[in-house]
CSV table of C-alpha atoms and ligand atoms in Angstrom, one decimal:
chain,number,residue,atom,x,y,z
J,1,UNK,CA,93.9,126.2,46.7
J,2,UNK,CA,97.3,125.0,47.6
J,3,UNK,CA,98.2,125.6,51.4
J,4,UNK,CA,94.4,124.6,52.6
J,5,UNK,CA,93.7,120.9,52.9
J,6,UNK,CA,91.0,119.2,54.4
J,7,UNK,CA,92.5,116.5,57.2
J,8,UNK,CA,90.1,114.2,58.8
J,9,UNK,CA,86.8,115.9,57.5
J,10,UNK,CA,88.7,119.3,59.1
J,11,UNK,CA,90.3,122.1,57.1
J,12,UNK,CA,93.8,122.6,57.8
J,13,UNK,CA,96.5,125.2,56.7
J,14,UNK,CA,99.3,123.4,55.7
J,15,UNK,CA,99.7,120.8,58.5
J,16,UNK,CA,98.3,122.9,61.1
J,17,UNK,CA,94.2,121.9,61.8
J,18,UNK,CA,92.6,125.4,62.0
J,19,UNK,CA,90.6,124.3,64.9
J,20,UNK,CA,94.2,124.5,66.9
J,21,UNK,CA,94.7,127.8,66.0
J,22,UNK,CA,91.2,128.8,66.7
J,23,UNK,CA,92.3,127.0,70.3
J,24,UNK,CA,95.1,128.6,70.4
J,25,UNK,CA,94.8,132.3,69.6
J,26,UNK,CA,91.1,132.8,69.5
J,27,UNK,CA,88.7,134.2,67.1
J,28,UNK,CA,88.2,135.8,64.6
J,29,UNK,CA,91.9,135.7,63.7
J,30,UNK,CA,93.6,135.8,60.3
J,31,UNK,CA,95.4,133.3,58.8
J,32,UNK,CA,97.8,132.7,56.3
J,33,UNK,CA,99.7,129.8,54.1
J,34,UNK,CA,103.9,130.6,53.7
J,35,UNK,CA,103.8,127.6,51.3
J,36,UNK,CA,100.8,129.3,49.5
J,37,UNK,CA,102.2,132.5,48.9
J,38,UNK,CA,105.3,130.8,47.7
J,39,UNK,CA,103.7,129.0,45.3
J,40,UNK,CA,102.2,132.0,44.0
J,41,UNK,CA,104.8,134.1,43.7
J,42,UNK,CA,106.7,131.2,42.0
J,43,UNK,CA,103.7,130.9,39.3
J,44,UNK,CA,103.7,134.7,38.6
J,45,UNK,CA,107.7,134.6,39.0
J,46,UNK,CA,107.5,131.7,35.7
J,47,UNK,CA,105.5,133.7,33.9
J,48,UNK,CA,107.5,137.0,34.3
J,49,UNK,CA,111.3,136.3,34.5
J,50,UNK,CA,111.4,135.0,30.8
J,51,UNK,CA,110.1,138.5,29.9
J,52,UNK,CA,112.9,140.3,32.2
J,53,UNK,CA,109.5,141.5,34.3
J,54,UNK,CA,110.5,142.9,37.6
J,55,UNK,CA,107.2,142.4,40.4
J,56,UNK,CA,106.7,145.2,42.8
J,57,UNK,CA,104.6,143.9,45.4
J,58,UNK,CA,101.8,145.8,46.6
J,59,UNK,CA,102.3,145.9,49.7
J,60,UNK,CA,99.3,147.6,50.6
J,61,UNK,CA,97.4,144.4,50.0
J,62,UNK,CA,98.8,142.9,53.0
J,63,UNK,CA,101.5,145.0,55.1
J,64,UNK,CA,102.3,142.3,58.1
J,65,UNK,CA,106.3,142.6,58.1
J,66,UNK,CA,106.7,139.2,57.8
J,67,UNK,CA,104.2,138.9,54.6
J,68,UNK,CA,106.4,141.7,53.3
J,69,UNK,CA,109.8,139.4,54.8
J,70,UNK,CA,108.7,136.3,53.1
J,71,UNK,CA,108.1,137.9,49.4
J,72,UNK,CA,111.2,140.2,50.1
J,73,UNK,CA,113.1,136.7,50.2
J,74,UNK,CA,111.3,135.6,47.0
J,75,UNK,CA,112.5,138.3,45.0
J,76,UNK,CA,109.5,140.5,45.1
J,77,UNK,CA,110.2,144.7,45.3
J,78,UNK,CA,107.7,146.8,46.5
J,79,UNK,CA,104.9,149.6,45.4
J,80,UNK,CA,103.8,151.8,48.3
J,81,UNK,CA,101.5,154.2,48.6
J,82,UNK,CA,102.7,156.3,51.8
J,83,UNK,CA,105.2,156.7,54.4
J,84,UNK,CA,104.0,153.9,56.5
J,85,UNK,CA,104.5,151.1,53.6
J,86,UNK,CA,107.3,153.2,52.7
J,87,UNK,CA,109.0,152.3,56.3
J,88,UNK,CA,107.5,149.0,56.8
J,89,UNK,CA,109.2,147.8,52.9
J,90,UNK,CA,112.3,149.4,54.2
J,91,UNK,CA,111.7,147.6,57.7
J,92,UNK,CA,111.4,144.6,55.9
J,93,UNK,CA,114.8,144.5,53.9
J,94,UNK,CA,113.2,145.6,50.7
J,95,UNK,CA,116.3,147.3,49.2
J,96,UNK,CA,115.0,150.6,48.3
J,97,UNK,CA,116.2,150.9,44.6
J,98,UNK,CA,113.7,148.1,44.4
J,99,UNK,CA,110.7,150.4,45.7
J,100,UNK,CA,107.9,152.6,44.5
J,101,UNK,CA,106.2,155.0,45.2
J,102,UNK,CA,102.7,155.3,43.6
J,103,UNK,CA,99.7,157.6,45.1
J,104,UNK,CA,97.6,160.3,44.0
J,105,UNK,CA,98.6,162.8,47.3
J,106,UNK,CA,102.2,162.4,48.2
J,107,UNK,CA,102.9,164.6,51.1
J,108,UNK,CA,106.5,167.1,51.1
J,109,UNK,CA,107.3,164.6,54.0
J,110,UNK,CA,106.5,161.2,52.4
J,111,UNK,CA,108.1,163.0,49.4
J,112,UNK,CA,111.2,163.5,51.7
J,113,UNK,CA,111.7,160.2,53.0
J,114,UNK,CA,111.1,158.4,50.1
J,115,UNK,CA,114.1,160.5,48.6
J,116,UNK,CA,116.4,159.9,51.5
J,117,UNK,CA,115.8,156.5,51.4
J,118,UNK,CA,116.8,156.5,47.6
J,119,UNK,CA,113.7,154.6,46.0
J,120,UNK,CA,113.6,153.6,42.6
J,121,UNK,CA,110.9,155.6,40.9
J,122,UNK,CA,108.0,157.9,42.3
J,123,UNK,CA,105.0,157.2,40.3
J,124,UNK,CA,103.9,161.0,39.9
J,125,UNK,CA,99.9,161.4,39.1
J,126,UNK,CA,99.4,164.9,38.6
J,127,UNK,CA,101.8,168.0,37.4
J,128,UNK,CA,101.0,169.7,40.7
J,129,UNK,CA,102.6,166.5,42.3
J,130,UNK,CA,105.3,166.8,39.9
J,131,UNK,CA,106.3,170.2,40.7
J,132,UNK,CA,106.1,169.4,44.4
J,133,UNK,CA,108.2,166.8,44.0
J,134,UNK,CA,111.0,168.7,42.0
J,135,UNK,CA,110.9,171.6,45.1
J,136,UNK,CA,111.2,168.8,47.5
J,137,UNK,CA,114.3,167.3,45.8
J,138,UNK,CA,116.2,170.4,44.8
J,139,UNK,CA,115.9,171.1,48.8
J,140,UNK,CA,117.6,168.4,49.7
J,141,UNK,CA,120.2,168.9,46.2
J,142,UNK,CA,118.9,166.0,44.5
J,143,UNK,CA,116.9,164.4,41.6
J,144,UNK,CA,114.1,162.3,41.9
J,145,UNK,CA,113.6,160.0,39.2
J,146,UNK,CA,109.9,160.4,38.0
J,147,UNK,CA,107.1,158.0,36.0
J,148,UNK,CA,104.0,159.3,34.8
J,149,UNK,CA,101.3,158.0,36.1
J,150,UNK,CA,98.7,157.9,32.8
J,151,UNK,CA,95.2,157.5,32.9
J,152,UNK,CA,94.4,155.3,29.8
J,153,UNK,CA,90.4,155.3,30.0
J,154,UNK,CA,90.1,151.7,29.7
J,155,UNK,CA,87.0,150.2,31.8
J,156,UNK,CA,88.5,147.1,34.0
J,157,UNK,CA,85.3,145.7,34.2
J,158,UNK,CA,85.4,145.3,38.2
J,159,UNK,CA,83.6,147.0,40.5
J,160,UNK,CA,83.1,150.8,40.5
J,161,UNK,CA,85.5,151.3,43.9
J,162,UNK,CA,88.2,149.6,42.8
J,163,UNK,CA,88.1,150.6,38.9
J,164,UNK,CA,90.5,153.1,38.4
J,165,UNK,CA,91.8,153.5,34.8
J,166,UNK,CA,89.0,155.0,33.5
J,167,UNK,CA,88.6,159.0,32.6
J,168,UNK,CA,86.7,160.0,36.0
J,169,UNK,CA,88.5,158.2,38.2
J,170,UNK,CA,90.7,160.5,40.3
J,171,UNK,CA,94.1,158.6,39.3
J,172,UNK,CA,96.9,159.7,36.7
J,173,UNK,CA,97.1,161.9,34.0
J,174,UNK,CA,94.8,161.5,30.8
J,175,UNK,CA,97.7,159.7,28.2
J,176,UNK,CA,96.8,162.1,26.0
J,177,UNK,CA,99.0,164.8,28.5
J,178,UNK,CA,101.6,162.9,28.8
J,179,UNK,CA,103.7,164.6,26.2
J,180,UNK,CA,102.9,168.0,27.8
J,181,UNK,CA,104.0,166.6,30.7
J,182,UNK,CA,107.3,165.3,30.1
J,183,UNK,CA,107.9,168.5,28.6
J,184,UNK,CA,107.2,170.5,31.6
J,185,UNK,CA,109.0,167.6,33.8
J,186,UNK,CA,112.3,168.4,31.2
J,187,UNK,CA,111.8,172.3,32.4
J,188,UNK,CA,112.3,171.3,35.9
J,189,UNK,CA,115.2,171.1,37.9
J,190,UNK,CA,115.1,168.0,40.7
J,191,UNK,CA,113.6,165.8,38.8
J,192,UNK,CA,114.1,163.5,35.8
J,193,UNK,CA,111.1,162.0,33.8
J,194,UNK,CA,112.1,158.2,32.9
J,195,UNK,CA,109.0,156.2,32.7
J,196,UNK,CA,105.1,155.4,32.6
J,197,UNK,CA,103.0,153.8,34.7
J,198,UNK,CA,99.7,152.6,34.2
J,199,UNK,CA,96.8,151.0,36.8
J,200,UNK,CA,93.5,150.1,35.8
J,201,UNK,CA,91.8,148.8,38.7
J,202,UNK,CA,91.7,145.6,40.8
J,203,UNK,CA,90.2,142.5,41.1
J,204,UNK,CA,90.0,141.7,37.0
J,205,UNK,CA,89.4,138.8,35.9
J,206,UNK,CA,89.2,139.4,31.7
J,207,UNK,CA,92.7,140.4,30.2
J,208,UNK,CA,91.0,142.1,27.7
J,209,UNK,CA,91.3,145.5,29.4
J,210,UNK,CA,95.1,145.1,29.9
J,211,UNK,CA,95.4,144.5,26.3
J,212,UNK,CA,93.4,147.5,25.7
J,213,UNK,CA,95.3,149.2,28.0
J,214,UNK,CA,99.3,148.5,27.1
J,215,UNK,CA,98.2,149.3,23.2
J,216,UNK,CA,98.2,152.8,24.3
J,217,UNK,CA,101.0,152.5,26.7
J,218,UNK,CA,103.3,151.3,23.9
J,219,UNK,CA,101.9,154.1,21.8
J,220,UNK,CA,102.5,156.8,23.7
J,221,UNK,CA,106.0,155.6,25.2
J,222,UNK,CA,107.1,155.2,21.5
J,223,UNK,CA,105.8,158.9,20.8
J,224,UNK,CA,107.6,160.3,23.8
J,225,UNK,CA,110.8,158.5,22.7
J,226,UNK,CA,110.3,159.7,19.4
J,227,UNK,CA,110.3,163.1,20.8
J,228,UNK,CA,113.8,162.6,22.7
J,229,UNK,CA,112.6,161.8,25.9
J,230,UNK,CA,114.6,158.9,27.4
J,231,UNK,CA,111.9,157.0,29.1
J,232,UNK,CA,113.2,153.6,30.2
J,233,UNK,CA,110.5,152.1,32.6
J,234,UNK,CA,107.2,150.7,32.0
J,235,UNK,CA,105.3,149.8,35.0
J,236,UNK,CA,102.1,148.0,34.0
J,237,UNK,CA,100.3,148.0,37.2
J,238,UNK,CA,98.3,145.1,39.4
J,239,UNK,CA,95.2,144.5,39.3
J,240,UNK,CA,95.3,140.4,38.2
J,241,UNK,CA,91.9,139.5,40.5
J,242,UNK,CA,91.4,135.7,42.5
J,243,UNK,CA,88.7,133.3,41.8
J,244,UNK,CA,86.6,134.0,45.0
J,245,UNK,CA,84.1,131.8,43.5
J,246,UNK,CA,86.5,128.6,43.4
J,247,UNK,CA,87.0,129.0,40.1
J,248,UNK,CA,90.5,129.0,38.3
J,249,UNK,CA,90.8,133.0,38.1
J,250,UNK,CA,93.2,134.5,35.5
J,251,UNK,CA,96.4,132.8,34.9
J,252,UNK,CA,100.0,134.8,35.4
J,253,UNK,CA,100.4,133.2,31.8
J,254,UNK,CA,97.7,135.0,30.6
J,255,UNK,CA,99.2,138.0,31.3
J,256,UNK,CA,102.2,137.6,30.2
J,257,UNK,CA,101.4,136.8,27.5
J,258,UNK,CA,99.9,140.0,26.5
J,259,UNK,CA,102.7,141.8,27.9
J,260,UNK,CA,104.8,140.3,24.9
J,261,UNK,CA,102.5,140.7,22.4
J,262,UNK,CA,102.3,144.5,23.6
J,263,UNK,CA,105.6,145.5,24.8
J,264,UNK,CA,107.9,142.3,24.3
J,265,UNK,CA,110.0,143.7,21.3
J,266,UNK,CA,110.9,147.0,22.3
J,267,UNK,CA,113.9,147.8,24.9
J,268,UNK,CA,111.8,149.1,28.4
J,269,UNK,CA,112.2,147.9,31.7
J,270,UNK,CA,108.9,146.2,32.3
J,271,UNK,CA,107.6,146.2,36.2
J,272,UNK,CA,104.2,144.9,37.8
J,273,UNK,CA,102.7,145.8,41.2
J,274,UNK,CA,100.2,142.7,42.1
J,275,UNK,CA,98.8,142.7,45.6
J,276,UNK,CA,96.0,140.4,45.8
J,277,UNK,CA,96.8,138.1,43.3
J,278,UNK,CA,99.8,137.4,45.2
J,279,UNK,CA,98.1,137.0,48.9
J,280,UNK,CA,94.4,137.0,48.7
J,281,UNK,CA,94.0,132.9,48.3
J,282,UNK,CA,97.2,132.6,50.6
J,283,UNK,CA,95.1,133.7,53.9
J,284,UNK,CA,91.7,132.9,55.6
J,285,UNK,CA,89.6,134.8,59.0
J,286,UNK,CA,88.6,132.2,61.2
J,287,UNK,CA,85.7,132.8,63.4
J,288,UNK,CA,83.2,131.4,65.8
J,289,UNK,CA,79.7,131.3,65.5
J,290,UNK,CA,78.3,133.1,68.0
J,291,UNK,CA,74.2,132.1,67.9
J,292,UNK,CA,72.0,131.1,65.4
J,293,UNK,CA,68.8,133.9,64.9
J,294,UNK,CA,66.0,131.9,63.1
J,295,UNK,CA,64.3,135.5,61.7
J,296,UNK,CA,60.7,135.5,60.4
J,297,UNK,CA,62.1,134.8,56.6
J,298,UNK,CA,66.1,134.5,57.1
J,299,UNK,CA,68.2,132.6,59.4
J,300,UNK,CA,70.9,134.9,60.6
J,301,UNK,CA,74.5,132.8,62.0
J,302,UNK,CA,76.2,135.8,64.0
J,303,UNK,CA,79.7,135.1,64.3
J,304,UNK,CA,82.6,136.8,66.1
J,305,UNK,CA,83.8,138.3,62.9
J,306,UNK,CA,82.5,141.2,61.8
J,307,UNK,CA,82.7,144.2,59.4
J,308,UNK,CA,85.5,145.2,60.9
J,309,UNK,CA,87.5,142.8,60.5
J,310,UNK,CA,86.8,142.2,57.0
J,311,UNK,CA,85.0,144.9,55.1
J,312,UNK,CA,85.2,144.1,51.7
J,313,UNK,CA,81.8,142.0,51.2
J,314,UNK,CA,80.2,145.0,52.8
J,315,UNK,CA,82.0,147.8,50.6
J,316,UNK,CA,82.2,146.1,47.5
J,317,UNK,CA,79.5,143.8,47.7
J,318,UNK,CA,83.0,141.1,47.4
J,319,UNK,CA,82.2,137.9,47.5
J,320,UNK,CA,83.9,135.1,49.8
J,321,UNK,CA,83.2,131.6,50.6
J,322,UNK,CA,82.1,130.5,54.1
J,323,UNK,CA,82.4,127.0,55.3
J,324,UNK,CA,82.4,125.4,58.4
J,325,UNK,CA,85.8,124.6,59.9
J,326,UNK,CA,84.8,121.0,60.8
J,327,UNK,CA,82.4,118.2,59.4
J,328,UNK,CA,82.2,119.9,56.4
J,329,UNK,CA,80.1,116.8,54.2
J,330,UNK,CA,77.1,118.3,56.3
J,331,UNK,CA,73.9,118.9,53.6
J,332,UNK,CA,73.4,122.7,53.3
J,333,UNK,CA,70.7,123.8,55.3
J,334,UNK,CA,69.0,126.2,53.2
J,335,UNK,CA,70.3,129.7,52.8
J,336,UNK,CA,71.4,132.0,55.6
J,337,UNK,CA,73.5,135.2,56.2
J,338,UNK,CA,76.3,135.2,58.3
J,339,UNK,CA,76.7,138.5,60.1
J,340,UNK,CA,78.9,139.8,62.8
J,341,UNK,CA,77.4,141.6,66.3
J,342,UNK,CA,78.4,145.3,65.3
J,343,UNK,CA,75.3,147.3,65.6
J,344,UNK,CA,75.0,148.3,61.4
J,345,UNK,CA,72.4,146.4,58.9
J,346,UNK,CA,76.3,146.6,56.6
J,347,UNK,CA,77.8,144.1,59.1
J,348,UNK,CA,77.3,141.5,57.4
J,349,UNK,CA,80.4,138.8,55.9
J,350,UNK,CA,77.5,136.8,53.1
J,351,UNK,CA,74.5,137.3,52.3
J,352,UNK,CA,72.0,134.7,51.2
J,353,UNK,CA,74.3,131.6,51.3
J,354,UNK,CA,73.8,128.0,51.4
J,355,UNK,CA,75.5,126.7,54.8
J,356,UNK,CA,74.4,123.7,56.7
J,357,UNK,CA,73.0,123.7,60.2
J,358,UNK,CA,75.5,125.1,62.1
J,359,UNK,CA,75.3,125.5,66.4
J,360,UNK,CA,76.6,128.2,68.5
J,361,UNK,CA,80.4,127.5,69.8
J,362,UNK,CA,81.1,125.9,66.0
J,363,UNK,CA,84.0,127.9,63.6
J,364,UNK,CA,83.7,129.0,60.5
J,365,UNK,CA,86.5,129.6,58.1
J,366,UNK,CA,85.9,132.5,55.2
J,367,UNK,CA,88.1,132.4,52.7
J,368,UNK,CA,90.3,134.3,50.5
J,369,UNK,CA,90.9,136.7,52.9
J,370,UNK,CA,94.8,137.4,52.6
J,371,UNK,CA,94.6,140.6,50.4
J,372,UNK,CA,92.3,143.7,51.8
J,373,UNK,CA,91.4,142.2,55.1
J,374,UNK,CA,93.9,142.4,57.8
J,375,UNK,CA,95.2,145.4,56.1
J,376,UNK,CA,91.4,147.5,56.0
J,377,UNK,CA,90.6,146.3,59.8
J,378,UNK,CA,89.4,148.6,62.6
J,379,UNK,CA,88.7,148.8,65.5
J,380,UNK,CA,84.9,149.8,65.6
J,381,UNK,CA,82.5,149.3,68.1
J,382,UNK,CA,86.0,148.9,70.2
J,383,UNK,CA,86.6,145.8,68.7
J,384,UNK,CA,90.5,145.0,69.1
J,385,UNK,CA,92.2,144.5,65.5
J,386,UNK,CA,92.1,140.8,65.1
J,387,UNK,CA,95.9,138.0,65.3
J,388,UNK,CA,97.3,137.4,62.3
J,389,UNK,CA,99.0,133.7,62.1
J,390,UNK,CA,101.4,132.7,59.6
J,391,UNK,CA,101.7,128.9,58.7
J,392,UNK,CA,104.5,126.9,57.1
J,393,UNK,CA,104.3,123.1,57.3
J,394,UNK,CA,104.1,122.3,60.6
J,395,UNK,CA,105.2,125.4,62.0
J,396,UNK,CA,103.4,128.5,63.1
J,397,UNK,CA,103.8,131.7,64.2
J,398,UNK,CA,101.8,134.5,65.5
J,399,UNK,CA,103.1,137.5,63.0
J,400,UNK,CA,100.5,139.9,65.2
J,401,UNK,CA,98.7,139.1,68.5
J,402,UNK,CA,95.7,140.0,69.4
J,403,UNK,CA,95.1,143.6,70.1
J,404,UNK,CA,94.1,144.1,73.9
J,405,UNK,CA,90.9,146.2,74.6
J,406,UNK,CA,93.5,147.7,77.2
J,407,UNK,CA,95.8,148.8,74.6
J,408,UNK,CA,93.1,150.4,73.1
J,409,UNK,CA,91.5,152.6,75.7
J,410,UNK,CA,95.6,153.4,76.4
J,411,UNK,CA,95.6,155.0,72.8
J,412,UNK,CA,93.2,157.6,73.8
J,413,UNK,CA,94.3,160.5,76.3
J,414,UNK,CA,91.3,162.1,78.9
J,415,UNK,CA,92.3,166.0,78.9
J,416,UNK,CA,93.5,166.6,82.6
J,417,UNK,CA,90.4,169.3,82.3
J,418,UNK,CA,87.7,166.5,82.3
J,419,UNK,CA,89.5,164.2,84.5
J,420,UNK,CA,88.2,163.8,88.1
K,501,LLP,N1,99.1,149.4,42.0
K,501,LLP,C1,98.3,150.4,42.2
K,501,LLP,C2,98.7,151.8,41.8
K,501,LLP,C3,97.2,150.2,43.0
K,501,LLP,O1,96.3,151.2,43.2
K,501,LLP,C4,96.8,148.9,43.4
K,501,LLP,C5,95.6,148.7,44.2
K,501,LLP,C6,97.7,147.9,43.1
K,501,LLP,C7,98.9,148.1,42.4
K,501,LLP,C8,97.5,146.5,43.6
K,501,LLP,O2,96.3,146.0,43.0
K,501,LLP,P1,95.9,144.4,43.2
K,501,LLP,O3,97.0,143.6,42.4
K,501,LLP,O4,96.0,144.0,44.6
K,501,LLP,O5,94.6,144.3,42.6
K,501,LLP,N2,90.5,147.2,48.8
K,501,LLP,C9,90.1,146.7,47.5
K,501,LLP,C10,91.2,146.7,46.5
K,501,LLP,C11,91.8,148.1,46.3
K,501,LLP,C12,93.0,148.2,45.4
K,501,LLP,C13,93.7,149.5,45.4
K,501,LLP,N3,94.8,149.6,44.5
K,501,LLP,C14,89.5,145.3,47.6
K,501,LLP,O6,89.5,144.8,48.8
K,501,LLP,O7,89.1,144.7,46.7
C-alpha cells in the first residue's frame, strides 16, 4: 500500500518511522497516510470524472475534521448519517449543497438542521420518514428535496452486519414501492421527490452484486420517469471493500465500469458514497506489546490495543494484518493471538496468526485500520479514546491527542446527594 514503506527493516508512514510516533505520542494510537488517501481519492476520482460521477464521502468511515479537511480539498462531498457528521462536514468546509443525508431514523432536529443548512438531498428510507420530513420543512416554509432510499434485495455477499441491501435488512423501501411512493411524496407539500438511492452493504469485494443491483435501479428510475416523475439523481451507494488480506481488492475501474454499462446512456446525475475504500488502507493502530502468555495450547501476545480501540475483528470477525513495527524478516514463530487487557474472551485484535517471537516493550503495527476504527472507539474498561496522527511526507500532526483518564472521570457528574 502506497503511504507505508519499510525503511531500514522498520515500517514507516510516509517518511516518518512509526517507532517515532510510537515515541512520540504513545500507544496504541492511530495513524494515517495524507499521501495515501490522496492517492486514493485520485484513483477513484480517474475512474469517476469521465462518467460525470460526483463522490460523497462517507464520512462516517472516518470523521477526524482534518480527514474530512483533506478529502474536502480533493473534491470529495459528503454522506452523513446524523447531526454530528452533519456539523463536523459543515465544520470541515464541505459546502452543504454537496451533502447528504442518508439514515434510516432522522430525528425532527437532524431533520431541522440539515434543512437550515441547505443540503443537497435527504436520502428518505421509509414513508413515515417521508412524511416527517415534509412537516418539518413546511414548518420552517420550505422544500426539502427528497431520494428514495430503495431496498433492491441483492445479497452483497459480505458479512451479515454490514449487508444491507437485502429484503430483511432494516434499510430502504422494497424497489417494488417506489412508485407508490413517489406518488404519495407528489401529494405532499415540503417536499419534492428527485432521486433514488441505493446501498447494499460494505466491504464487497465481487461487482457482481452492484451489477445486480443498478439493473433494477435503471429499471425502476426509467418507470418512475415514464410515469412523470422528474427524478434526476441517482446515488449508487458505497460499499467498494479493501484487500485486508494484501491482496489487490476491487478496482475503482471495475466499478465504473458497470456504472456505464448500467446507467451511462441515460441523463441522471450519478453520485457515490465510499467510506472505506477511500481511508481504510490509508491508516494503521500502533501498539505495544504488553507480555507474552505462553497458555497450555496458545501463546497469547497482549498488547495495549484492545477491543476498544478497534472492534471490528471482534464484531465482524474482520480480518487485519499484524506485524511487528521493527525487524520484520524475523521467521514466524508459530501461530499466536494477539489480544488486548480488557477483561472479555471478545478482546481480541487476531486470532490464530503466524507472528514471530515477539518480547514485551516491542510494537506492533495492525493494519488497515483507517475506516471503522478511530470512528467505533470507546472508552471501555476507562480506557481513554486513543491519538489519531496524520502523516504527509515528512510532516506530522497530531489531528487528536490522546484522551486523558482526567477528562474522562470530568465527563461524569457525582449527584450532590451522594457526594460527601
Ligand atoms: N452509504 C451508506 C448508506 C452506508 O450505510 C455506508 C456504510 C456507506 C455509504 C459507506 O460504506 P463503505 O464504502 O465504507 O463500505 N463498521 C463496518 C462498516 C459499516 C458500514 C455502514 N454503512 C465495518 O467496520 O466493516
Amino acid at each position: 500500500m502506497q503511504g507505508f514503506e519499510i525503511r531500514d527493516g522498520a515500517l514507516a508512514v510516509e517518511n516518518v518511522p512509526l517507532a517515532t510516533i510510537a515515541e512520540q505520542v504513545g500507544t496504541p494510537a492511530y495513524v494515517y497516510s495524507a499521501g495515501a488517501i490522496r492517492t486514493r481519492y485520485r484513483a477513484l476520482a480517474a475512474a469517476l470524472d469521465p462518467l460525470g460521477i460526483a463522490i460523497h464521502y462517507a464520512v462516517k468511515a472516518n470523521s477526524n475534521q482534518a480527514i474530512i479537511t483533506l478529502l474536502r480539498g480533493l473534491g470529495a462531498g459528503a454522506d452523513v448519517v446524523s447531526g454530528g457528521e452533519l456539523a463536523r462536514a459543515l465544520a470541515a468546509g464541505i459546502p452543504a449543497d454537496r451533502i447528504v443525508f442518508a439514515g434510516v431514523g432522522k430525528t425532527r432536529d437532524e431533520m431541522a438542521a440539515a434543512l437550515d443548512a441547505g443540503i443537497h438531498l435527504f436520502n428518505i428510507e421509509s414513508e413515515p420518514e417521508l412524511e416527517t420530513l415534509a412537516e418539518v420543512a413546511r414548518s420552517k416554509g420550505t422544500t426539502a428535496r427528497v431520494g428514495l432510499r430503495v431496498n433492491p434485495n441483492v445479497d452483497a455477499k459480505t458479512h451479515a452486519k454490514i449487508t444491507t441491501g437485502k429484503a430483511e435488512n432494516k434499510f430502504g423501501v422494497p424497489i417494488e414501492r417506489a412508485p407508490a411512493f413517489f406518488a404519495r411524496a407528489g401529494e405532499l407539500s415540503g417536499v419534492e421527490a428527485v432521486g433514488l438511492s441505493v446501498h447494499i452493504g460494505s466491504q464487497i469485494l465481487d461487482l457482481e452484486p452492484y451489477r445486480q443491483t443498478y439493473v433494477r435501479v435503471r429499471e425502476m428510475a426509467l418507470t418512475l420517469r415514464a410515469q412523470g416523475y422528474g427524478l434526476r439523481n441517482l446515488d449508487l451507494g458505497g460499499g467498494l471493500g479493501i484487500g485486508y488480506r494484501g491482496e489487490e481488492g476491487p478496482d475503482p475501474q471495475g466499478l465504473a465500469a458497470i456504472i456505464k454499462e448500467q446507467l451511462g446512456d441515460l441523463d441522471f446525475e450519478l453520485a457515490v458514497e465510499p467510506g472505506r475504500w477511500l481511508v481504510g488502507a490509508a491508516g494503521v493502530l500502533l501498539a505495544r506489546v504488553i507480555l507474552v502468555k505462553q497458555g497450555e495450547t496458545k501463546r497469547h501476545v497482549v498488547v495495549d490495543a484492545a477491543m476498544n480501540d478497534l472492534i471490528r475483528p471482534t464484531l465482524y470477525e474482520g480480518f487485519h494484518r499484524i506485524e511487528p513495527v521493527v525487524g520484520r524478516d524475523r521467521a514466524d514463530a508459530g501461530m499466536a493471538d494477539i489480544v488486548g487487557p480488557i477483561c472479555e474472551s471478545g478482546d481480541y485484535l487476531a486470532k490464530d496468526r503466524p507472528l514471530p517471537a515477539v518480547a514485551a516493550g516491542e510494537l506492533l503495527v495492525v493494519r488497515d485500520a483507517g475506516a471503522y476504527g478511530a470512528v467505533m472507539s470507546s472508552t471501555y474498561n476507562a480506557r481513554p479514546l486513543a491519538p489519531e496522527v496524520l502523516v504527509d511526507g515528512d510532516r506530522w500532526t497530531v489531528i487528536r491527542p490522546r484522551q486523558s483518564v482526567d477528562a474522562l472521570i470530568a465527563l461524569d457528574k457525582v449527584p450532590d446527594w451522594l457526594a460527601g
